XYZ file of C-alpha atoms in Angstrom:
517
model
C 7.308 5.150 -29.227
C 9.288 7.733 -27.255
C 9.888 7.053 -23.683
C 11.637 8.601 -20.367
C 11.309 5.339 -18.533
C 8.062 6.663 -16.830
C 6.161 8.633 -19.448
C 5.907 7.275 -22.856
C 4.035 8.761 -25.987
C 2.939 6.453 -28.418
C 1.768 7.085 -31.968
C -1.426 9.144 -32.585
C -5.319 7.554 -33.825
C -6.305 8.456 -37.566
C -8.270 11.706 -37.422
C -11.530 9.674 -38.637
C -11.181 7.471 -35.424
C -10.807 9.924 -32.978
C -13.797 12.239 -34.549
C -16.360 9.240 -34.789
C -15.400 8.754 -30.980
C -15.923 12.571 -29.928
C -19.213 12.499 -31.780
C -20.335 9.399 -29.928
C -19.237 10.597 -26.496
C -21.036 14.178 -27.409
C -24.148 12.052 -27.928
C -23.774 10.369 -24.478
C -22.542 6.946 -26.108
C -19.773 6.004 -24.093
C -20.226 2.135 -24.836
C -20.008 2.852 -28.684
C -17.740 0.718 -30.724
C -16.503 4.169 -31.973
C -15.141 4.831 -28.499
C -13.695 1.380 -28.120
C -11.760 1.484 -31.350
C -9.771 4.267 -29.710
C -7.931 1.651 -27.781
C -6.132 0.736 -31.157
C -3.986 -2.012 -31.915
C -1.268 0.325 -32.170
C -1.834 1.237 -28.650
C -2.009 -2.304 -27.322
C 1.122 -3.136 -29.022
C 2.846 -0.125 -27.276
C 1.614 -1.206 -24.055
C 2.926 -4.828 -24.879
C 6.088 -3.421 -25.820
C 6.296 -2.088 -22.509
C 5.678 -5.063 -20.770
C 7.552 -7.358 -22.843
C 6.800 -10.883 -23.992
C 7.303 -12.323 -20.184
C 4.376 -10.387 -19.172
C 1.254 -10.747 -21.380
C -1.584 -9.073 -20.630
C -5.500 -8.516 -21.566
C -5.717 -6.626 -24.820
C -9.215 -5.200 -24.068
C -10.399 -2.096 -25.842
C -11.739 0.119 -23.145
C -11.407 4.028 -21.816
C -13.290 5.909 -19.478
C -13.776 9.584 -20.596
C -13.047 12.011 -18.656
C -14.368 15.486 -19.911
C -13.219 18.856 -19.255
C -15.949 21.370 -19.939
C -15.177 24.854 -20.849
C -15.344 27.045 -17.182
C -13.957 30.682 -18.367
C -15.195 31.782 -14.795
C -13.096 29.349 -12.793
C -9.722 30.010 -11.312
C -6.657 27.843 -12.805
C -5.313 26.631 -9.580
C -1.611 25.902 -9.022
C -1.319 22.124 -9.885
C -0.681 19.734 -6.809
C 0.604 16.306 -7.368
C -0.723 12.959 -6.607
C -0.253 9.549 -7.125
C -3.525 7.181 -8.213
C -4.607 4.309 -5.773
C -5.071 4.722 -1.722
C -2.581 2.267 -1.104
C 0.272 2.393 -3.618
C 2.995 0.157 -3.202
C 6.613 0.540 -4.420
C 5.638 -2.102 -7.057
C 2.845 -2.074 -9.415
C -0.075 -3.112 -7.608
C -3.682 -2.582 -9.293
C -2.085 -1.286 -12.635
C 1.463 -0.614 -14.112
C 0.590 1.670 -16.835
C -1.972 4.351 -17.110
C -2.849 5.551 -20.729
C -4.444 8.648 -22.102
C -6.164 8.906 -25.621
C -6.881 12.544 -25.981
C -9.560 13.025 -28.570
C -9.448 16.961 -28.724
C -6.735 19.496 -29.255
C -5.402 20.334 -25.438
C -4.391 24.080 -25.133
C -2.560 25.349 -22.131
C -4.952 25.749 -19.457
C -7.315 23.997 -21.448
C -7.938 20.808 -19.489
C -4.421 19.421 -19.662
C -3.353 16.455 -18.167
C -0.602 17.974 -15.761
C 2.439 16.089 -15.340
C 5.594 16.185 -13.231
C 8.188 14.923 -14.987
C 11.022 12.758 -12.744
C 8.474 12.496 -9.931
C 8.604 8.760 -10.264
C 12.255 8.517 -9.314
C 12.137 11.162 -6.494
C 9.111 9.422 -5.045
C 10.991 5.924 -5.294
C 13.972 7.430 -3.340
C 11.287 8.776 -0.634
C 9.889 5.273 -0.714
C 13.076 3.601 -0.150
C 13.227 5.425 2.962
C 9.708 4.817 4.231
C 7.893 2.755 1.622
C 4.281 3.595 3.076
C 4.560 7.381 3.066
C 3.933 7.960 -0.724
C 0.551 9.697 -0.362
C 1.916 11.936 1.835
C 4.842 12.566 -0.016
C 3.226 13.161 -3.324
C 2.133 16.521 -3.151
C 5.262 17.816 -1.628
C 7.317 20.124 -4.035
C 10.583 18.229 -3.255
C 9.366 15.159 -4.482
C 6.935 16.129 -7.174
C 9.156 18.724 -8.722
C 8.025 21.295 -11.117
C 4.851 20.813 -13.371
C 4.069 20.828 -17.085
C 0.888 20.421 -18.840
C 0.467 17.639 -21.775
C -0.737 19.716 -24.700
C -2.204 17.096 -27.122
C -3.650 16.813 -30.572
C -6.780 14.924 -31.470
C -5.592 10.717 -31.292
C -2.585 11.660 -29.266
C -1.957 8.853 -26.703
C 0.278 8.859 -23.360
C 1.277 6.492 -21.368
C 2.555 6.588 -17.556
C 4.017 4.780 -14.569
C 1.892 4.106 -11.465
C 4.061 6.267 -9.387
C 3.888 9.371 -11.864
C 2.793 12.460 -10.197
C -0.150 13.858 -11.747
C -3.211 15.943 -11.451
C -6.000 16.948 -13.696
C -6.838 20.779 -14.676
C -9.657 23.103 -15.228
C -10.263 24.031 -18.722
C -10.592 27.887 -18.634
C -9.041 28.571 -22.237
C -10.573 26.273 -24.698
C -14.378 26.714 -25.668
C -14.555 23.358 -26.792
C -14.782 20.492 -24.145
C -11.890 18.501 -23.769
C -11.963 14.755 -24.242
C -9.940 12.180 -23.267
C -9.913 8.394 -22.507
C -8.410 6.956 -19.365
C -7.415 3.443 -19.066
C -5.173 1.143 -16.641
C -3.087 -1.602 -17.429
C -1.295 -4.521 -15.645
C -0.060 -7.884 -17.117
C -1.567 -11.088 -16.019
C 1.302 -11.866 -13.586
C 3.061 -9.885 -10.820
C 6.186 -7.431 -12.032
C 9.155 -8.738 -10.504
C 12.569 -7.749 -12.190
C 14.395 -9.470 -9.709
C 18.167 -10.082 -10.133
C 17.887 -10.479 -14.050
C 20.727 -9.045 -16.135
C 19.790 -5.284 -17.155
C 20.192 -6.576 -20.400
C 17.185 -9.036 -20.402
C 14.723 -6.337 -18.430
C 11.762 -5.291 -20.517
C 10.982 -1.472 -20.148
C 8.536 -1.895 -17.150
C 10.795 -4.128 -15.605
C 13.446 -1.404 -15.719
C 10.994 1.172 -14.604
C 10.116 -0.712 -11.498
C 13.860 -2.366 -10.966
C 15.500 -0.466 -7.708
C 18.818 -1.975 -9.272
C 18.514 -0.631 -12.577
C 17.159 2.760 -11.373
C 20.170 2.947 -9.049
C 22.589 2.268 -11.523
C 21.217 3.960 -14.494
C 20.292 7.449 -12.365
C 22.342 7.289 -9.389
C 19.613 6.920 -7.098
C 19.971 6.261 -3.223
C 17.484 3.515 -3.290
C 19.006 1.473 -0.212
C 19.574 -1.287 -2.748
C 21.877 -3.784 -0.532
C 22.060 -7.538 -0.550
C 21.475 -9.168 2.868
C 24.680 -10.544 4.231
C 24.934 -14.349 3.983
C 26.829 -14.763 7.420
C 26.407 -17.517 9.902
C 24.626 -14.969 12.120
C 22.157 -13.590 9.526
C 21.411 -17.200 8.544
C 20.639 -17.992 12.261
C 18.647 -14.903 12.779
C 16.429 -16.137 9.838
C 16.387 -19.870 10.452
C 15.973 -19.653 14.477
C 14.198 -16.379 14.851
C 15.524 -13.165 16.972
C 14.451 -12.214 20.617
C 15.961 -9.988 23.088
C 13.036 -10.048 25.283
C 12.049 -12.108 28.290
C 8.331 -12.626 27.831
C 6.802 -10.706 25.120
C 3.515 -8.779 25.445
C 2.868 -7.157 21.820
C 5.077 -5.497 19.310
C 4.684 -3.734 16.135
C 7.093 -2.657 13.160
C 7.267 -0.217 10.518
C 9.574 0.608 7.624
C 10.867 4.309 8.250
C 14.081 6.051 7.864
C 15.527 3.343 5.605
C 15.411 0.849 8.645
C 12.781 -1.856 10.127
C 11.684 0.134 13.259
C 10.545 -2.522 15.886
C 8.598 -1.435 19.029
C 7.546 -3.911 21.436
C 6.621 -4.625 25.219
C 8.290 -7.256 27.711
C 6.395 -8.177 30.698
C 9.284 -7.335 32.756
C 8.982 -3.647 31.970
C 4.999 -3.396 31.121
C 5.024 0.329 31.023
C 7.520 0.799 28.377
C 7.696 0.911 24.612
C 11.291 -0.580 23.795
C 12.733 -0.115 20.317
C 14.983 -1.731 18.149
C 16.297 -0.697 14.520
C 17.501 -2.725 11.769
C 19.284 -2.335 8.368
C 18.583 -5.743 6.887
C 15.545 -7.133 9.297
C 17.589 -9.783 10.887
C 20.597 -8.004 12.836
C 18.818 -5.550 15.589
C 20.437 -2.671 17.756
C 18.527 -0.627 20.254
C 17.161 2.649 20.178
C 15.368 5.051 22.466
C 12.473 3.638 24.459
C 9.262 5.369 24.641
C 7.399 5.910 28.334
C 3.897 6.601 27.622
C 2.880 6.649 31.344
C -0.268 4.536 30.712
C 0.375 1.689 32.984
C 0.812 -2.000 31.963
C 0.549 -2.138 28.215
C -1.717 -4.766 26.436
C -1.150 -4.362 22.730
C 0.850 -2.245 20.019
C -0.189 -1.271 16.551
C 1.550 1.207 14.083
C 0.051 2.653 10.722
C 1.597 5.256 8.226
C -0.364 6.360 5.421
C 0.870 9.973 5.030
C 4.245 11.407 6.183
C 3.144 10.847 9.939
C 2.955 7.464 11.700
C 0.152 6.602 13.952
C 0.730 4.597 17.305
C -1.876 2.535 18.801
C -1.408 1.663 22.435
C -3.955 -0.447 24.379
C -3.074 -0.140 28.287
C -4.500 0.969 31.436
C -7.242 -0.338 33.848
C -10.054 0.047 32.562
C -9.139 -0.707 29.212
C -8.528 1.699 26.822
C -6.638 2.547 23.644
C -4.374 5.597 23.171
C -3.335 7.187 19.971
C 0.088 8.984 19.329
C 1.350 10.449 16.334
C 4.988 11.221 15.121
C 6.947 12.466 12.151
C 10.266 11.010 12.878
C 9.474 8.156 15.276
C 11.625 9.740 18.104
C 9.015 12.148 19.608
C 5.336 11.032 20.044
C 2.489 13.244 20.559
C -0.824 11.950 21.985
C -3.908 12.453 19.780
C -6.904 11.025 21.269
C -7.882 8.275 23.734
C -10.707 5.409 23.269
C -12.325 3.975 26.455
C -13.484 0.659 27.011
C -11.523 -1.448 24.411
C -8.771 -4.209 24.676
C -6.983 -3.596 21.404
C -7.083 -0.920 18.664
C -5.300 -0.943 15.608
C -5.419 2.517 13.262
C -5.961 2.534 9.628
C -7.220 4.378 6.525
C -10.205 3.544 4.885
C -10.505 4.777 1.054
C -13.794 5.898 0.632
C -16.040 3.694 -1.574
C -13.332 1.470 -2.376
C -12.466 -1.285 0.575
C -15.643 0.053 2.151
C -19.034 1.429 1.167
C -19.582 2.230 4.610
C -16.473 3.539 6.323
C -14.398 6.163 5.107
C -11.493 8.367 6.501
C -9.519 7.522 9.615
C -10.444 4.135 10.959
C -9.947 2.308 14.413
C -10.280 -1.489 14.628
C -11.187 -2.141 18.259
C -11.964 -5.223 20.420
C -14.787 -3.703 22.803
C -14.007 -5.189 26.483
C -17.800 -5.809 26.749
C -17.908 -8.042 23.667
C -14.298 -9.285 23.043
C -15.479 -11.913 20.238
C -16.178 -8.644 17.921
C -14.197 -6.344 15.762
C -15.646 -2.955 15.697
C -14.712 -0.364 13.134
C -14.984 3.027 14.161
C -14.198 5.860 11.889
C -14.152 9.577 11.008
C -11.765 12.149 9.359
C -9.458 13.425 12.073
C -7.659 11.308 14.700
C -8.132 13.731 17.333
C -11.651 13.141 17.264
C -11.354 9.284 17.795
C -12.627 9.196 21.272
C -16.066 10.630 20.328
C -16.507 8.962 16.949
C -20.153 7.736 16.466
C -19.896 6.052 13.253
C -19.012 2.373 13.349
C -19.945 -1.252 12.298
C -19.042 -4.693 13.049
C -16.004 -5.656 10.957
C -15.363 -9.125 11.802
C -16.414 -12.106 14.295
C -14.491 -14.532 16.084
C -15.480 -18.586 15.818
C -17.927 -19.603 17.817
C -16.786 -19.165 21.530
C -13.626 -17.326 20.276
C -11.997 -14.157 21.628
C -9.920 -11.650 19.686
C -6.700 -10.849 21.233
C -4.954 -8.943 18.351
C -5.892 -7.484 15.013
C -4.021 -6.428 11.777
C -5.716 -4.702 8.612
C -4.159 -4.039 5.485
C -4.714 -3.904 1.928
C -3.533 -6.557 -0.515
C -4.757 -5.520 -3.995
C -5.395 -2.084 -5.448
C -7.677 0.140 -3.538
C -10.405 -2.275 -3.313
C -9.469 -5.490 -1.778
C -8.214 -5.540 2.031
C -7.750 -8.357 4.565
C -8.139 -8.801 8.355
C -5.928 -11.217 10.246
C -6.537 -11.606 13.842
C -4.992 -13.791 17.141
C -8.208 -15.821 18.446
C -8.263 -17.568 21.403
C -11.152 -20.625 21.498
C -12.237 -22.744 24.505
C -9.804 -25.049 25.655
C -7.259 -24.422 22.920
C -3.834 -24.408 24.327
C -2.788 -21.488 22.346
C -3.951 -18.633 20.114
C -4.545 -19.215 16.423
C -4.248 -16.960 13.370
C -7.794 -16.462 11.711
C -8.571 -14.252 8.779
C -11.172 -12.809 6.478
C -11.530 -11.282 3.105
C -14.566 -9.440 3.224
C -16.293 -7.592 0.287
C -16.511 -4.578 2.579
C -13.403 -4.078 5.084
C -15.945 -2.552 7.370
C -18.650 -5.264 7.696
C -18.338 -8.934 8.765
C -19.586 -11.365 6.504
C -19.301 -14.311 8.718
C -16.922 -15.574 11.424
C -13.025 -15.522 10.848
C -11.659 -18.400 9.190
C -8.408 -20.278 10.375
C -5.474 -19.163 8.240
C -3.313 -21.952 6.975
C 0.325 -21.848 8.324
C 3.601 -23.838 7.334
C 5.467 -22.714 10.408
C 6.821 -25.366 12.722
C 4.947 -23.525 15.607
C 1.834 -21.568 16.121
C 2.257 -17.980 14.934
C 0.870 -14.850 16.302
C 1.006 -11.133 16.205
C 1.235 -11.060 12.532
C 2.540 -7.589 11.321
C 2.469 -6.234 7.603
C 6.115 -4.971 6.973
C 5.771 -4.375 3.118
C 3.630 -5.081 0.152
C 3.240 -6.138 -3.343
C 0.594 -6.935 -5.618
C -1.487 -9.567 -4.051
C 1.273 -10.267 -1.486
C 2.142 -9.217 2.153
C 5.867 -9.542 3.484
C 5.092 -10.079 7.145
C 6.921 -10.673 10.434
C 5.109 -12.896 13.373
C 6.167 -14.448 16.765
C 6.610 -18.185 17.444
C 7.687 -20.473 19.975
C 11.421 -21.818 19.125
C 13.735 -23.595 21.520
C 11.134 -22.668 24.458
C 11.021 -18.988 23.460
C 8.797 -16.809 21.655
C 10.986 -15.480 18.596
C 10.361 -13.075 15.780
C 10.267 -14.900 12.238
C 9.691 -13.693 8.890
C 7.472 -14.934 6.089
C 4.766 -13.891 3.449
C 1.097 -14.320 2.456
C 0.459 -14.664 -1.493
C -3.177 -14.019 -1.314
C -3.179 -14.896 -5.304
C -2.599 -18.625 -4.167
C -5.490 -21.034 -3.038
C -5.893 -21.936 -0.489
C -4.315 -18.864 1.152
C -1.181 -20.027 3.617
C 1.031 -18.123 5.685
C 4.735 -19.447 4.506
C 7.762 -19.023 6.464
C 10.829 -17.498 4.966
C 13.397 -20.038 6.105
C 16.242 -19.969 3.752
C 18.189 -16.992 2.520
C 17.330 -17.282 -1.289
C 13.469 -17.207 -0.340
C 14.087 -14.051 1.975
C 15.777 -12.216 -1.093
C 12.795 -13.128 -3.366
C 10.529 -11.666 -1.008
C 12.538 -8.340 -0.815
C 12.434 -8.363 -4.702
C 8.584 -8.788 -4.739
C 8.056 -5.921 -2.514
C 10.451 -3.679 -4.681
C 13.387 -3.509 -2.385
C 16.148 -5.143 -4.834
């Protein structure tokens, strides 16, 4: 098996096996044993070689046919790269390796799988600067690079990295329909290269290790070790605060730093800003004064190159959306009346929701503060007039939703809602959550989220993610003051628990899981 750390070519199938599968597919028998036989032991062994013995996986015989019929009257457009998955993370999430088994000869412009060699390393450098921007960065030529078509013989197999830029193409050259079987693979366990010696890393670990890629290719992946100084240890164990009375905050990984926006009750009209290289020691940056009156909540979201900031403020209550490409200059986008808080997000059609699709705003209506409503459309500028909506979450009986976070935790199809909820006669808000089958449809009241924190947390924010994993911040009381702390939620564990990162070793482990080491 040959490899380039992100694109691997396996030996081809025997012609007889490929031919029998092709006959079955042309007859409409996609579930035929002849098709399953194309996922050969040789191919499964190659995938196992990439994963290594530490990462066993399900050796299932599968593959989805992606035919490319002959279309001589169609144009052959210039290929534009993308990466699969609506919410791709630095580390493999829904899948780690994709496979194509080609059953027909692939000619130039004959429906080839279009590759962008070297794109995973360029994308990885971009994500080291801003880990949420890959969907916007993937098509950009400076990240994707030049393309080439994978010209195959019947039975050839191709394996590719989860961040490999690619696209399909139209068959304008070959009168024979191109047939190829696509499958995706991930080991049973989360891939975490961590701080292993390079000599101990499997191929899939090397392909996803920031340390290895920086060393082997000279990439700038912002690989640093958090200083183990008294100042850093104190900030981790005792929390951080520079505010007197915190109203709300939000944060984003951007420009290689943590960018924290917050509102202090002493300056209720101003969005203050801090930046940090290591999440523990912060320095001030230029504030933002939107001129909306007292601010109640902040939420930030990035899905493409721009960030969208949701600010709830004013009397009567309303939400205001702003966007920015650099976090220094914010332009107003839309205004939504009659809501107490608003969380912008993107809903990938048909995956986390069969109902909602496109840009989405999760709001708590002033008239019904026990309810979270999902509103959606295709342009943020039209958010104030979106007519499509659904009830996405409901507080427990008598509860009021004060704050809301929405994020994916696995692949394209699984997302979670975490909310601050005030219950009658309760002394403080409590974190509640839901793991709905459809992220736009409530299935019942939000449930309390178990926490191992010394005091009740609130305002949970997702900073970065891994497979079934959120690395989060939140605030809680410590020594009579609300302070910022770091933690994680491992959604693969049962019961689900918000756990505090109280030691430097645990803090570093969280960085490794999210792909920053």
